[in-house]
């Protein structure tokens, strides 16, 4: 289903299990070392298939925003991509650091808030993964505008959405406190029309969509026309 873990390493399986056990919480459930599966609650293998990433990613620059335990970062690195990661947490606060140690793969890990990316030297990327992050952000439009500015190829956005919320009208529902799934980090859930409109307004065209339950995947690329001035007006970026 996805690339297997390397067959040989200097670590033995017992030590690998001990490293996995040192992580307080795993979200992703995946084989992080031959014969060692993390105790996550979410198996992301099906989503990897839905992304339709190239089997050979040699030479591609990829950005993984909010990577959690690094399942997707790991798989792209194994396919030859140069992977940059952005997360507001230190790598050892979640499973990413353990994954990096157990796979011996190299990543450019940037601990920063997504909204701080414009002030960094992070560069531009052929593929940007923005998976399971959008509805955790208080300003969805600003976030998408920042992400779009980093992408020169494929932008893959996967998020919670509201399929039954006013179809045909671009709206989003705001969730107060922890009223969505008991999680205080959830803010906005857009409907399909709202998500598509935001993606277009940051200068991207939608090439492919997939949805299941209350989740949706948008596969987009830069549009034929330049990004509208709307975002520049919104965030004070017009020249004086």
Coordinates of C-alpha atoms in Angstrom, one line a residue:
X1 CA 0.0 0.0 0.0
X2 CA 2.9 2.4 0.8
X3 CA 6.6 2.1 0.9
X4 CA 7.9 -0.4 3.4
X5 CA 10.3 0.3 6.2
X6 CA 13.9 -0.3 5.4
X7 CA 15.0 -3.9 5.8
X8 CA 18.2 -3.1 7.8
X9 CA 19.3 -0.6 10.3
X10 CA 21.8 -0.3 13.2
X11 CA 18.9 -0.4 15.7
X12 CA 17.3 -3.6 16.8
X13 CA 13.6 -4.1 17.2
X14 CA 13.5 -4.0 21.0
X15 CA 15.3 -0.7 21.0
X16 CA 12.9 0.6 18.3
X17 CA 9.9 -0.4 20.4
X18 CA 11.4 1.4 23.4
X19 CA 11.8 4.6 21.3
X20 CA 8.2 4.3 20.2
X21 CA 7.1 3.8 23.9
X22 CA 8.9 6.9 25.0
X23 CA 6.5 9.1 22.9
X24 CA 3.6 10.2 25.2
X25 CA 1.0 10.2 22.4
X26 CA 0.9 8.9 18.8
X27 CA -1.8 10.1 16.4
X28 CA -0.6 8.2 13.3
X29 CA -0.7 4.4 13.3
X30 CA 2.0 3.1 10.9
X31 CA 5.1 0.9 10.7
X32 CA 7.9 3.1 11.7
X33 CA 10.5 0.4 11.9
X34 CA 10.4 -3.2 10.5
X35 CA 7.9 -5.1 12.6
X36 CA 7.2 -2.1 14.9
X37 CA 3.8 -0.3 14.5
X38 CA 3.1 2.9 16.4
X39 CA 0.0 2.9 18.7
X40 CA -1.8 5.7 17.0
X41 CA -5.6 6.1 16.7
X42 CA -5.6 7.1 13.0
X43 CA -4.3 4.9 10.2
X44 CA -3.4 7.4 7.4
X45 CA -2.6 4.8 4.7
X46 CA -5.8 5.3 2.8
X47 CA -5.2 9.1 2.6
X48 CA -1.7 8.5 1.2
X49 CA -3.4 6.6 -1.7
X50 CA -5.9 9.4 -2.2
X51 CA -3.2 12.0 -2.5
X52 CA -1.9 10.2 -5.7
X53 CA 1.7 11.3 -5.1
X54 CA 4.3 10.3 -7.7
X55 CA 6.1 7.0 -6.9
X56 CA 9.4 8.7 -7.8
X57 CA 9.8 12.1 -6.1
X58 CA 13.5 12.4 -6.6
X59 CA 14.4 16.1 -6.9
X60 CA 11.1 17.4 -5.8
X61 CA 10.9 20.0 -3.0
X62 CA 8.0 19.2 -0.7
X63 CA 6.5 21.1 2.3
X64 CA 4.4 19.2 4.9
X65 CA 2.5 21.6 7.1
X66 CA 1.4 20.2 10.5
X67 CA 2.9 16.7 9.9
X68 CA 1.8 15.2 13.2
X69 CA 4.0 12.1 13.7
X70 CA 5.4 12.3 10.2
X71 CA 3.8 9.5 8.2
X72 CA 3.4 11.5 5.0
X73 CA 6.8 13.2 5.5
X74 CA 8.4 9.7 5.9
X75 CA 6.8 8.3 2.8
X76 CA 7.7 11.3 0.6
X77 CA 11.3 11.2 1.8
X78 CA 11.5 7.5 1.0
X79 CA 10.3 8.3 -2.6
X80 CA 13.3 10.7 -2.9
X81 CA 11.7 14.1 -2.1
X82 CA 13.5 16.8 -0.2
X83 CA 11.0 17.4 2.7
X84 CA 10.6 20.5 4.7
X85 CA 8.3 20.4 7.7
X86 CA 6.5 23.2 9.6
X87 CA 4.9 22.5 13.0
X88 CA 4.3 24.7 16.0
X89 CA 5.7 22.0 18.3
X90 CA 9.2 20.8 18.8
X91 CA 9.8 17.5 17.0
X92 CA 10.2 15.5 20.2
X93 CA 6.9 16.7 21.7
X94 CA 5.1 14.4 19.2
X95 CA 6.2 11.3 17.3
X96 CA 8.1 13.1 14.5
X97 CA 11.4 13.0 16.3
X98 CA 11.1 9.3 17.0
X99 CA 10.1 8.6 13.4
X100 CA 13.2 10.6 12.2
X101 CA 15.5 8.6 14.5
X102 CA 14.1 5.2 13.6
X103 CA 14.1 5.8 9.8
X104 CA 17.4 7.7 9.6
X105 CA 15.7 10.0 7.1
X106 CA 16.7 13.7 6.8
X107 CA 14.1 16.5 7.1
X108 CA 14.3 20.3 7.3
X109 CA 12.1 20.7 10.4
X110 CA 11.0 24.2 11.2
X111 CA 9.3 24.8 14.5
X112 CA 7.1 27.9 13.9
X113 CA 3.6 29.1 13.7
X114 CA 2.1 28.9 10.2
X115 CA 1.3 32.6 10.3
X116 CA 5.0 33.4 10.8
X117 CA 6.1 31.6 7.6
X118 CA 6.1 34.8 5.5
X119 CA 9.0 36.2 7.6
X120 CA 11.1 33.1 7.1
X121 CA 13.5 32.0 4.4
X122 CA 11.6 28.8 3.8
X123 CA 11.4 29.1 0.0
X124 CA 9.0 27.7 -2.6
X125 CA 7.9 24.1 -3.2
X126 CA 6.8 21.7 -5.9
X127 CA 4.2 20.1 -3.7
X128 CA 2.6 21.4 -0.5
X129 CA 0.7 19.1 1.9
X130 CA -1.9 20.9 4.1
X131 CA -3.6 18.0 5.6
X132 CA -6.0 18.1 8.6
X133 CA -4.9 21.7 9.5
X134 CA -7.3 24.2 8.1
X135 CA -10.2 23.9 10.5
X136 CA -7.7 24.2 13.4
X137 CA -6.9 27.8 12.4
X138 CA -8.7 31.0 13.4
X139 CA -8.1 32.7 10.1
X140 CA -8.6 30.2 7.3
X141 CA -8.2 32.7 4.4
X142 CA -5.0 34.1 5.7
X143 CA -3.6 30.6 6.2
X144 CA -4.5 29.5 2.7
X145 CA -3.0 32.7 1.2
X146 CA 0.3 32.0 3.0
X147 CA 0.3 28.3 1.9
X148 CA -0.6 29.2 -1.7
X149 CA 2.4 31.6 -1.8
X150 CA 4.7 28.8 -1.0
X151 CA 3.4 26.4 -3.7
X152 CA 4.6 26.5 -7.3
X153 CA 3.1 23.1 -8.3
X154 CA 0.5 21.0 -6.5
X155 CA -1.4 22.1 -3.4
X156 CA -3.1 19.3 -1.5
X157 CA -5.6 20.5 1.1
X158 CA -7.5 18.0 3.3
X159 CA -9.9 19.2 5.9
X160 CA -13.1 18.7 7.8
X161 CA -16.0 20.1 5.9
X162 CA -19.8 20.5 6.3
X163 CA -21.4 18.7 3.4
X164 CA -25.0 19.6 4.4
X165 CA -24.4 23.3 5.3
X166 CA -26.3 25.6 2.9
X167 CA -25.3 24.0 -0.4
X168 CA -24.7 26.5 -3.1
X169 CA -23.7 29.3 -0.7
X170 CA -20.1 29.8 0.4
X171 CA -20.4 29.6 4.2
X172 CA -18.5 28.2 7.2
X173 CA -19.6 27.3 10.7
X174 CA -17.7 28.6 13.7
X175 CA -17.3 26.3 16.7
X176 CA -17.2 28.0 20.1
X177 CA -14.7 26.6 22.7
X178 CA -14.4 22.8 22.4
X179 CA -17.9 22.3 20.9
X180 CA -16.5 20.4 17.9
X181 CA -15.3 16.9 19.0
X182 CA -14.3 18.2 22.4
X183 CA -11.3 19.9 20.9
X184 CA -10.5 23.5 21.8
X185 CA -8.2 23.8 18.8
X186 CA -11.1 23.6 16.3
X187 CA -12.4 26.9 14.9
X188 CA -14.1 26.9 11.5
X189 CA -15.6 24.2 9.3
X190 CA -16.3 25.3 5.7
X191 CA -18.8 23.9 3.4
X192 CA -17.7 22.7 -0.1
X193 CA -18.5 26.0 -1.8
X194 CA -16.7 28.1 0.8
X195 CA -13.5 25.9 0.6
X196 CA -13.5 26.1 -3.2
X197 CA -14.1 29.9 -3.2
X198 CA -11.2 30.4 -0.8
X199 CA -8.8 28.2 -2.9
X200 CA -9.7 30.2 -6.0
X201 CA -9.3 33.6 -4.3
X202 CA -5.7 32.7 -3.3
X203 CA -5.0 32.2 -7.0
X204 CA -5.4 28.4 -7.4
X205 CA -7.5 26.3 -9.7
X206 CA -9.1 23.0 -8.5
X207 CA -7.9 20.1 -10.5
X208 CA -9.4 17.2 -8.5
X209 CA -11.6 16.6 -5.5
X210 CA -12.4 13.6 -3.3
X211 CA -14.6 13.4 -0.2
X212 CA -15.7 10.8 2.3
X213 CA -18.0 11.4 5.2
X214 CA -17.2 14.9 6.5
X215 CA -13.7 15.0 5.1
X216 CA -12.7 16.5 1.7
X217 CA -9.5 16.6 -0.3
X218 CA -8.7 19.4 -2.8
X219 CA -5.9 18.9 -5.3
X220 CA -5.1 22.3 -6.8
X221 CA -2.5 24.1 -8.8
X222 CA -1.7 27.8 -9.6
X223 CA -4.4 29.3 -11.9
X224 CA -3.8 30.9 -15.2
X225 CA -4.3 34.4 -13.9
X226 CA -2.3 36.0 -11.1
X227 CA -3.6 36.0 -7.5
X228 CA -6.3 38.6 -7.2
X229 CA -5.7 41.8 -5.3
X230 CA -8.3 40.7 -2.7
X231 CA -5.6 39.1 -0.5
X232 CA -3.3 42.1 -0.8
X233 CA -6.1 44.4 0.3
X234 CA -7.0 42.0 3.1
X235 CA -3.6 41.9 4.7
X236 CA -2.1 45.3 3.8
X237 CA 0.3 44.1 1.1
X238 CA -0.5 46.6 -1.6
X239 CA 2.5 48.9 -2.5
X240 CA 2.2 52.4 -0.9

